[in-house]
Amino acid sequence: IGPYSVIGRHTHVDEQATVQGSILWPNCRVGHNSVVTDAIVGRQCHLGRNVTVEAGAVIGDKTSLTDFTRLMTIDTSIFKAYDVRGIYPTELNEALARQIGRGFVAYLGARTIGVSRDMRVSSPGISAAFIEGAREQGANVIDYGMLGTDMLYYAVVRDGLEGGAQITASHN
């Protein structure tokens, strides 16, 4: 347990777990090899083995995180009315793109979607992560590779898909 941490009564931090700069309310358990950094963990929470809680995370009371979970914080200002716009890799990265892919499919209830990307250096990694998340959520994904946005729109309609995502740089 590192400096600037507050540990509540009846809270157990397993051997080889790390807690730094965090507040753990009473009756929590932090599993073996877990890392909690600059976070707030509510009452009666259970963090399994090898859990990572990144800086700025807030975990509500009676939450359980299963083994090997990684809890990251998201700058919600990247979510706009019709798209997601963030600076790579500080606001938007592969880990977040994977979660956005999952959320996209869950929100649409889609069985099949299309994904394409632009020529930016970061686009293949972001696209691959988005596709991985979409597939984890149960969707079939057609990876159209490098296309313009208008070409993806056409492909979604032509192929009868339930949605499409274009991975491209911001135009701010």
PDB file of C-alpha atoms in Angstrom:
ATOM      1  CA  ILE A   1       0.000   0.000   0.000  1.00  0.00           C
ATOM      2  CA  GLY A   2       1.615   3.190  -1.223  1.00  0.00           C
ATOM      3  CA  PRO A   3       1.600   6.753   0.037  1.00  0.00           C
ATOM      4  CA  TYR A   4      -1.508   8.940  -0.009  1.00  0.00           C
ATOM      5  CA  SER A   5      -3.878   5.989   0.225  1.00  0.00           C
ATOM      6  CA  VAL A   6      -6.798   5.713   2.632  1.00  0.00           C
ATOM      7  CA  ILE A   7      -7.932   2.193   3.496  1.00  0.00           C
ATOM      8  CA  GLY A   8     -11.299   1.665   5.199  1.00  0.00           C
ATOM      9  CA  ARG A   9     -11.969  -0.705   8.100  1.00  0.00           C
ATOM     10  CA  HIS A  10     -12.240  -4.404   7.309  1.00  0.00           C
ATOM     11  CA  THR A  11     -10.674  -3.879   3.881  1.00  0.00           C
ATOM     12  CA  HIS A  12      -8.248  -6.568   2.754  1.00  0.00           C
ATOM     13  CA  VAL A  13      -5.491  -6.014   0.201  1.00  0.00           C
ATOM     14  CA  ASP A  14      -4.017  -9.338  -0.931  1.00  0.00           C
ATOM     15  CA  GLU A  15      -0.334 -10.068  -1.055  1.00  0.00           C
ATOM     16  CA  GLN A  16       1.400  -8.570  -4.108  1.00  0.00           C
ATOM     17  CA  ALA A  17      -1.506  -6.210  -4.816  1.00  0.00           C
ATOM     18  CA  THR A  18      -0.656  -2.518  -5.203  1.00  0.00           C
ATOM     19  CA  VAL A  19      -2.736   0.413  -3.981  1.00  0.00           C
ATOM     20  CA  GLN A  20      -1.364   3.930  -4.527  1.00  0.00           C
ATOM     21  CA  GLY A  21      -2.978   7.311  -4.051  1.00  0.00           C
ATOM     22  CA  SER A  22      -6.422   5.734  -3.699  1.00  0.00           C
ATOM     23  CA  ILE A  23      -9.355   5.617  -1.309  1.00  0.00           C
ATOM     24  CA  LEU A  24     -10.821   2.220  -0.481  1.00  0.00           C
ATOM     25  CA  TRP A  25     -13.988   2.453   1.597  1.00  0.00           C
ATOM     26  CA  PRO A  26     -14.773  -0.163   4.286  1.00  0.00           C
ATOM     27  CA  ASN A  27     -15.251  -3.876   3.605  1.00  0.00           C
ATOM     28  CA  CYS A  28     -13.419  -4.059   0.277  1.00  0.00           C
ATOM     29  CA  ARG A  29     -11.167  -6.780  -1.045  1.00  0.00           C
ATOM     30  CA  VAL A  30      -8.345  -6.270  -3.570  1.00  0.00           C
ATOM     31  CA  GLY A  31      -7.184  -9.528  -5.146  1.00  0.00           C
ATOM     32  CA  HIS A  32      -3.730 -10.947  -5.773  1.00  0.00           C
ATOM     33  CA  ASN A  33      -1.572  -8.947  -8.242  1.00  0.00           C
ATOM     34  CA  SER A  34      -4.239  -6.261  -8.680  1.00  0.00           C
ATOM     35  CA  VAL A  35      -3.241  -2.624  -9.145  1.00  0.00           C
ATOM     36  CA  VAL A  36      -5.335   0.341  -7.982  1.00  0.00           C
ATOM     37  CA  THR A  37      -3.866   3.770  -8.774  1.00  0.00           C
ATOM     38  CA  ASP A  38      -5.375   7.171  -7.932  1.00  0.00           C
ATOM     39  CA  ALA A  39      -8.916   5.780  -7.743  1.00  0.00           C
ATOM     40  CA  ILE A  40     -11.890   5.692  -5.395  1.00  0.00           C
ATOM     41  CA  VAL A  41     -13.357   2.284  -4.545  1.00  0.00           C
ATOM     42  CA  GLY A  42     -16.784   2.231  -2.888  1.00  0.00           C
ATOM     43  CA  ARG A  43     -17.986   0.195   0.084  1.00  0.00           C
ATOM     44  CA  GLN A  44     -18.126  -3.611  -0.057  1.00  0.00           C
ATOM     45  CA  CYS A  45     -16.373  -3.888  -3.431  1.00  0.00           C
ATOM     46  CA  HIS A  46     -14.538  -6.977  -4.584  1.00  0.00           C
ATOM     47  CA  LEU A  47     -11.679  -6.653  -7.064  1.00  0.00           C
ATOM     48  CA  GLY A  48     -10.596 -10.072  -8.323  1.00  0.00           C
ATOM     49  CA  ARG A  49      -7.072 -11.224  -9.161  1.00  0.00           C
ATOM     50  CA  ASN A  50      -4.960  -9.247 -11.649  1.00  0.00           C
ATOM     51  CA  VAL A  51      -7.456  -6.379 -11.843  1.00  0.00           C
ATOM     52  CA  THR A  52      -6.158  -2.998 -13.036  1.00  0.00           C
ATOM     53  CA  VAL A  53      -7.967   0.176 -11.982  1.00  0.00           C
ATOM     54  CA  GLU A  54      -6.500   3.187 -13.749  1.00  0.00           C
ATOM     55  CA  ALA A  55      -6.141   6.724 -12.441  1.00  0.00           C
ATOM     56  CA  GLY A  56      -9.348   8.681 -12.070  1.00  0.00           C
ATOM     57  CA  ALA A  57     -11.667   5.666 -11.872  1.00  0.00           C
ATOM     58  CA  VAL A  58     -14.534   5.689  -9.395  1.00  0.00           C
ATOM     59  CA  ILE A  59     -16.087   2.340  -8.473  1.00  0.00           C
ATOM     60  CA  GLY A  60     -19.538   2.389  -6.893  1.00  0.00           C
ATOM     61  CA  ASP A  61     -20.572   0.530  -3.735  1.00  0.00           C
ATOM     62  CA  LYS A  62     -20.959  -3.277  -3.898  1.00  0.00           C
ATOM     63  CA  THR A  63     -19.245  -3.578  -7.287  1.00  0.00           C
ATOM     64  CA  SER A  64     -17.393  -6.760  -8.212  1.00  0.00           C
ATOM     65  CA  LEU A  65     -14.698  -6.777 -10.884  1.00  0.00           C
ATOM     66  CA  THR A  66     -13.816 -10.245 -12.143  1.00  0.00           C
ATOM     67  CA  ASP A  67     -10.278 -11.540 -12.556  1.00  0.00           C
ATOM     68  CA  PHE A  68      -8.161  -9.801 -15.215  1.00  0.00           C
ATOM     69  CA  THR A  69     -10.557  -6.849 -15.580  1.00  0.00           C
ATOM     70  CA  ARG A  70      -9.066  -3.524 -16.648  1.00  0.00           C
ATOM     71  CA  LEU A  71     -11.078  -0.482 -15.608  1.00  0.00           C
ATOM     72  CA  MET A  72     -10.123   2.662 -17.440  1.00  0.00           C
ATOM     73  CA  THR A  73     -11.484   6.166 -17.398  1.00  0.00           C
ATOM     74  CA  ILE A  74     -12.983   7.703 -20.515  1.00  0.00           C
ATOM     75  CA  ASP A  75     -13.098  11.379 -21.398  1.00  0.00           C
ATOM     76  CA  THR A  76     -16.795  11.577 -22.274  1.00  0.00           C
ATOM     77  CA  SER A  77     -16.271  14.804 -24.229  1.00  0.00           C
ATOM     78  CA  ILE A  78     -15.121  12.644 -27.187  1.00  0.00           C
ATOM     79  CA  PHE A  79     -18.715  11.497 -27.755  1.00  0.00           C
ATOM     80  CA  LYS A  80     -20.409  13.967 -30.109  1.00  0.00           C
ATOM     81  CA  ALA A  81     -23.915  13.986 -31.596  1.00  0.00           C
ATOM     82  CA  TYR A  82     -23.013  11.860 -34.629  1.00  0.00           C
ATOM     83  CA  ASP A  83     -19.476  10.624 -34.079  1.00  0.00           C
ATOM     84  CA  VAL A  84     -16.585  10.075 -31.699  1.00  0.00           C
ATOM     85  CA  ARG A  85     -13.700  12.553 -31.893  1.00  0.00           C
ATOM     86  CA  GLY A  86     -10.586  12.405 -29.766  1.00  0.00           C
ATOM     87  CA  ILE A  87      -6.848  12.930 -29.882  1.00  0.00           C
ATOM     88  CA  TYR A  88      -4.886   9.728 -30.541  1.00  0.00           C
ATOM     89  CA  PRO A  89      -3.594   8.130 -28.318  1.00  0.00           C
ATOM     90  CA  THR A  90      -4.393  10.270 -25.260  1.00  0.00           C
ATOM     91  CA  GLU A  91      -8.187  10.531 -25.605  1.00  0.00           C
ATOM     92  CA  LEU A  92      -8.840   7.688 -28.036  1.00  0.00           C
ATOM     93  CA  ASN A  93      -6.747   4.519 -28.337  1.00  0.00           C
ATOM     94  CA  GLU A  94      -7.095   0.863 -29.256  1.00  0.00           C
ATOM     95  CA  ALA A  95      -8.447  -0.212 -25.843  1.00  0.00           C
ATOM     96  CA  LEU A  96     -11.200   2.389 -26.027  1.00  0.00           C
ATOM     97  CA  ALA A  97     -11.923   1.642 -29.702  1.00  0.00           C
ATOM     98  CA  ARG A  98     -12.564  -1.997 -28.748  1.00  0.00           C
ATOM     99  CA  GLN A  99     -15.117  -0.917 -26.136  1.00  0.00           C
ATOM    100  CA  ILE A 100     -16.741   1.497 -28.583  1.00  0.00           C
ATOM    101  CA  GLY A 101     -17.056  -1.378 -31.072  1.00  0.00           C
ATOM    102  CA  ARG A 102     -18.854  -3.443 -28.458  1.00  0.00           C
ATOM    103  CA  GLY A 103     -21.142  -0.563 -27.562  1.00  0.00           C
ATOM    104  CA  PHE A 104     -21.897   0.210 -31.221  1.00  0.00           C
ATOM    105  CA  VAL A 105     -23.124  -3.329 -31.858  1.00  0.00           C
ATOM    106  CA  ALA A 106     -25.028  -3.527 -28.565  1.00  0.00           C
ATOM    107  CA  TYR A 107     -26.770  -0.209 -29.233  1.00  0.00           C
ATOM    108  CA  LEU A 108     -27.768  -1.144 -32.786  1.00  0.00           C
ATOM    109  CA  GLY A 109     -28.577  -4.758 -31.975  1.00  0.00           C
ATOM    110  CA  ALA A 110     -26.761  -5.426 -35.243  1.00  0.00           C
ATOM    111  CA  ARG A 111     -25.905  -8.841 -36.617  1.00  0.00           C
ATOM    112  CA  THR A 112     -23.708  -7.584 -39.478  1.00  0.00           C
ATOM    113  CA  ILE A 113     -21.845  -4.278 -39.831  1.00  0.00           C
ATOM    114  CA  GLY A 114     -19.219  -2.822 -42.134  1.00  0.00           C
ATOM    115  CA  VAL A 115     -16.052  -1.007 -41.116  1.00  0.00           C
ATOM    116  CA  SER A 116     -13.611   1.012 -43.214  1.00  0.00           C
ATOM    117  CA  ARG A 117     -10.778   3.411 -42.483  1.00  0.00           C
ATOM    118  CA  ASP A 118      -8.702   6.217 -43.909  1.00  0.00           C
ATOM    119  CA  MET A 119      -4.965   6.299 -44.611  1.00  0.00           C
ATOM    120  CA  ARG A 120      -3.782   7.668 -41.244  1.00  0.00           C
ATOM    121  CA  VAL A 121      -1.012   5.725 -39.483  1.00  0.00           C
ATOM    122  CA  SER A 122      -3.239   5.091 -36.447  1.00  0.00           C
ATOM    123  CA  SER A 123      -6.272   3.919 -38.461  1.00  0.00           C
ATOM    124  CA  PRO A 124      -5.361   0.214 -38.927  1.00  0.00           C
ATOM    125  CA  GLY A 125      -4.893  -0.312 -35.171  1.00  0.00           C
ATOM    126  CA  ILE A 126      -8.009   1.627 -34.190  1.00  0.00           C
ATOM    127  CA  SER A 127     -10.023  -0.183 -36.876  1.00  0.00           C
ATOM    128  CA  ALA A 128      -8.758  -3.636 -35.816  1.00  0.00           C
ATOM    129  CA  ALA A 129      -9.633  -2.909 -32.180  1.00  0.00           C
ATOM    130  CA  PHE A 130     -13.124  -1.633 -33.101  1.00  0.00           C
ATOM    131  CA  ILE A 131     -13.710  -4.769 -35.194  1.00  0.00           C
ATOM    132  CA  GLU A 132     -12.496  -7.006 -32.353  1.00  0.00           C
ATOM    133  CA  GLY A 133     -14.970  -5.371 -29.969  1.00  0.00           C
ATOM    134  CA  ALA A 134     -17.824  -5.642 -32.452  1.00  0.00           C
ATOM    135  CA  ARG A 135     -17.101  -9.340 -32.969  1.00  0.00           C
ATOM    136  CA  GLU A 136     -16.854  -9.938 -29.216  1.00  0.00           C
ATOM    137  CA  GLN A 137     -20.355  -8.476 -28.996  1.00  0.00           C
ATOM    138  CA  GLY A 138     -21.550 -11.067 -31.516  1.00  0.00           C
ATOM    139  CA  ALA A 139     -21.617  -9.186 -34.819  1.00  0.00           C
ATOM    140  CA  ASN A 140     -20.311 -10.340 -38.155  1.00  0.00           C
ATOM    141  CA  VAL A 141     -18.013  -7.628 -39.477  1.00  0.00           C
ATOM    142  CA  ILE A 142     -17.106  -6.901 -43.071  1.00  0.00           C
ATOM    143  CA  ASP A 143     -13.763  -5.092 -43.093  1.00  0.00           C
ATOM    144  CA  TYR A 144     -13.792  -2.997 -46.264  1.00  0.00           C
ATOM    145  CA  GLY A 145     -10.248  -1.754 -45.655  1.00  0.00           C
ATOM    146  CA  MET A 146      -9.379   1.723 -46.855  1.00  0.00           C
ATOM    147  CA  LEU A 147     -12.425   3.554 -48.260  1.00  0.00           C
ATOM    148  CA  GLY A 148     -13.844   7.048 -48.297  1.00  0.00           C
ATOM    149  CA  THR A 149     -16.799   7.694 -46.002  1.00  0.00           C
ATOM    150  CA  ASP A 150     -19.228   8.009 -48.913  1.00  0.00           C
ATOM    151  CA  MET A 151     -18.074   4.643 -50.247  1.00  0.00           C
ATOM    152  CA  LEU A 152     -18.759   3.010 -46.855  1.00  0.00           C
ATOM    153  CA  TYR A 153     -22.267   4.533 -46.822  1.00  0.00           C
ATOM    154  CA  TYR A 154     -22.890   3.018 -50.242  1.00  0.00           C
ATOM    155  CA  ALA A 155     -21.497  -0.405 -49.216  1.00  0.00           C
ATOM    156  CA  VAL A 156     -23.709  -0.551 -46.100  1.00  0.00           C
ATOM    157  CA  VAL A 157     -26.850   0.025 -48.179  1.00  0.00           C
ATOM    158  CA  ARG A 158     -25.763  -2.142 -51.127  1.00  0.00           C
ATOM    159  CA  ASP A 159     -24.871  -5.085 -48.875  1.00  0.00           C
ATOM    160  CA  GLY A 160     -27.939  -4.710 -46.632  1.00  0.00           C
ATOM    161  CA  LEU A 161     -25.905  -4.185 -43.442  1.00  0.00           C
ATOM    162  CA  GLU A 162     -27.364  -2.955 -40.178  1.00  0.00           C
ATOM    163  CA  GLY A 163     -24.664  -0.369 -39.593  1.00  0.00           C
ATOM    164  CA  GLY A 164     -21.280   0.951 -40.567  1.00  0.00           C
ATOM    165  CA  ALA A 165     -18.351   2.665 -38.878  1.00  0.00           C
ATOM    166  CA  GLN A 166     -15.732   4.800 -40.594  1.00  0.00           C
ATOM    167  CA  ILE A 167     -12.406   5.129 -38.774  1.00  0.00           C
ATOM    168  CA  THR A 168     -10.993   8.497 -39.844  1.00  0.00           C
ATOM    169  CA  ALA A 169      -9.155  11.493 -38.485  1.00  0.00           C
ATOM    170  CA  SER A 170     -11.086  14.378 -37.010  1.00  0.00           C
ATOM    171  CA  HIS A 171     -11.932  17.283 -39.247  1.00  0.00           C
ATOM    172  CA  ASN A 172     -11.968  19.912 -36.495  1.00  0.00           C
TER     173      ASN A 172
END
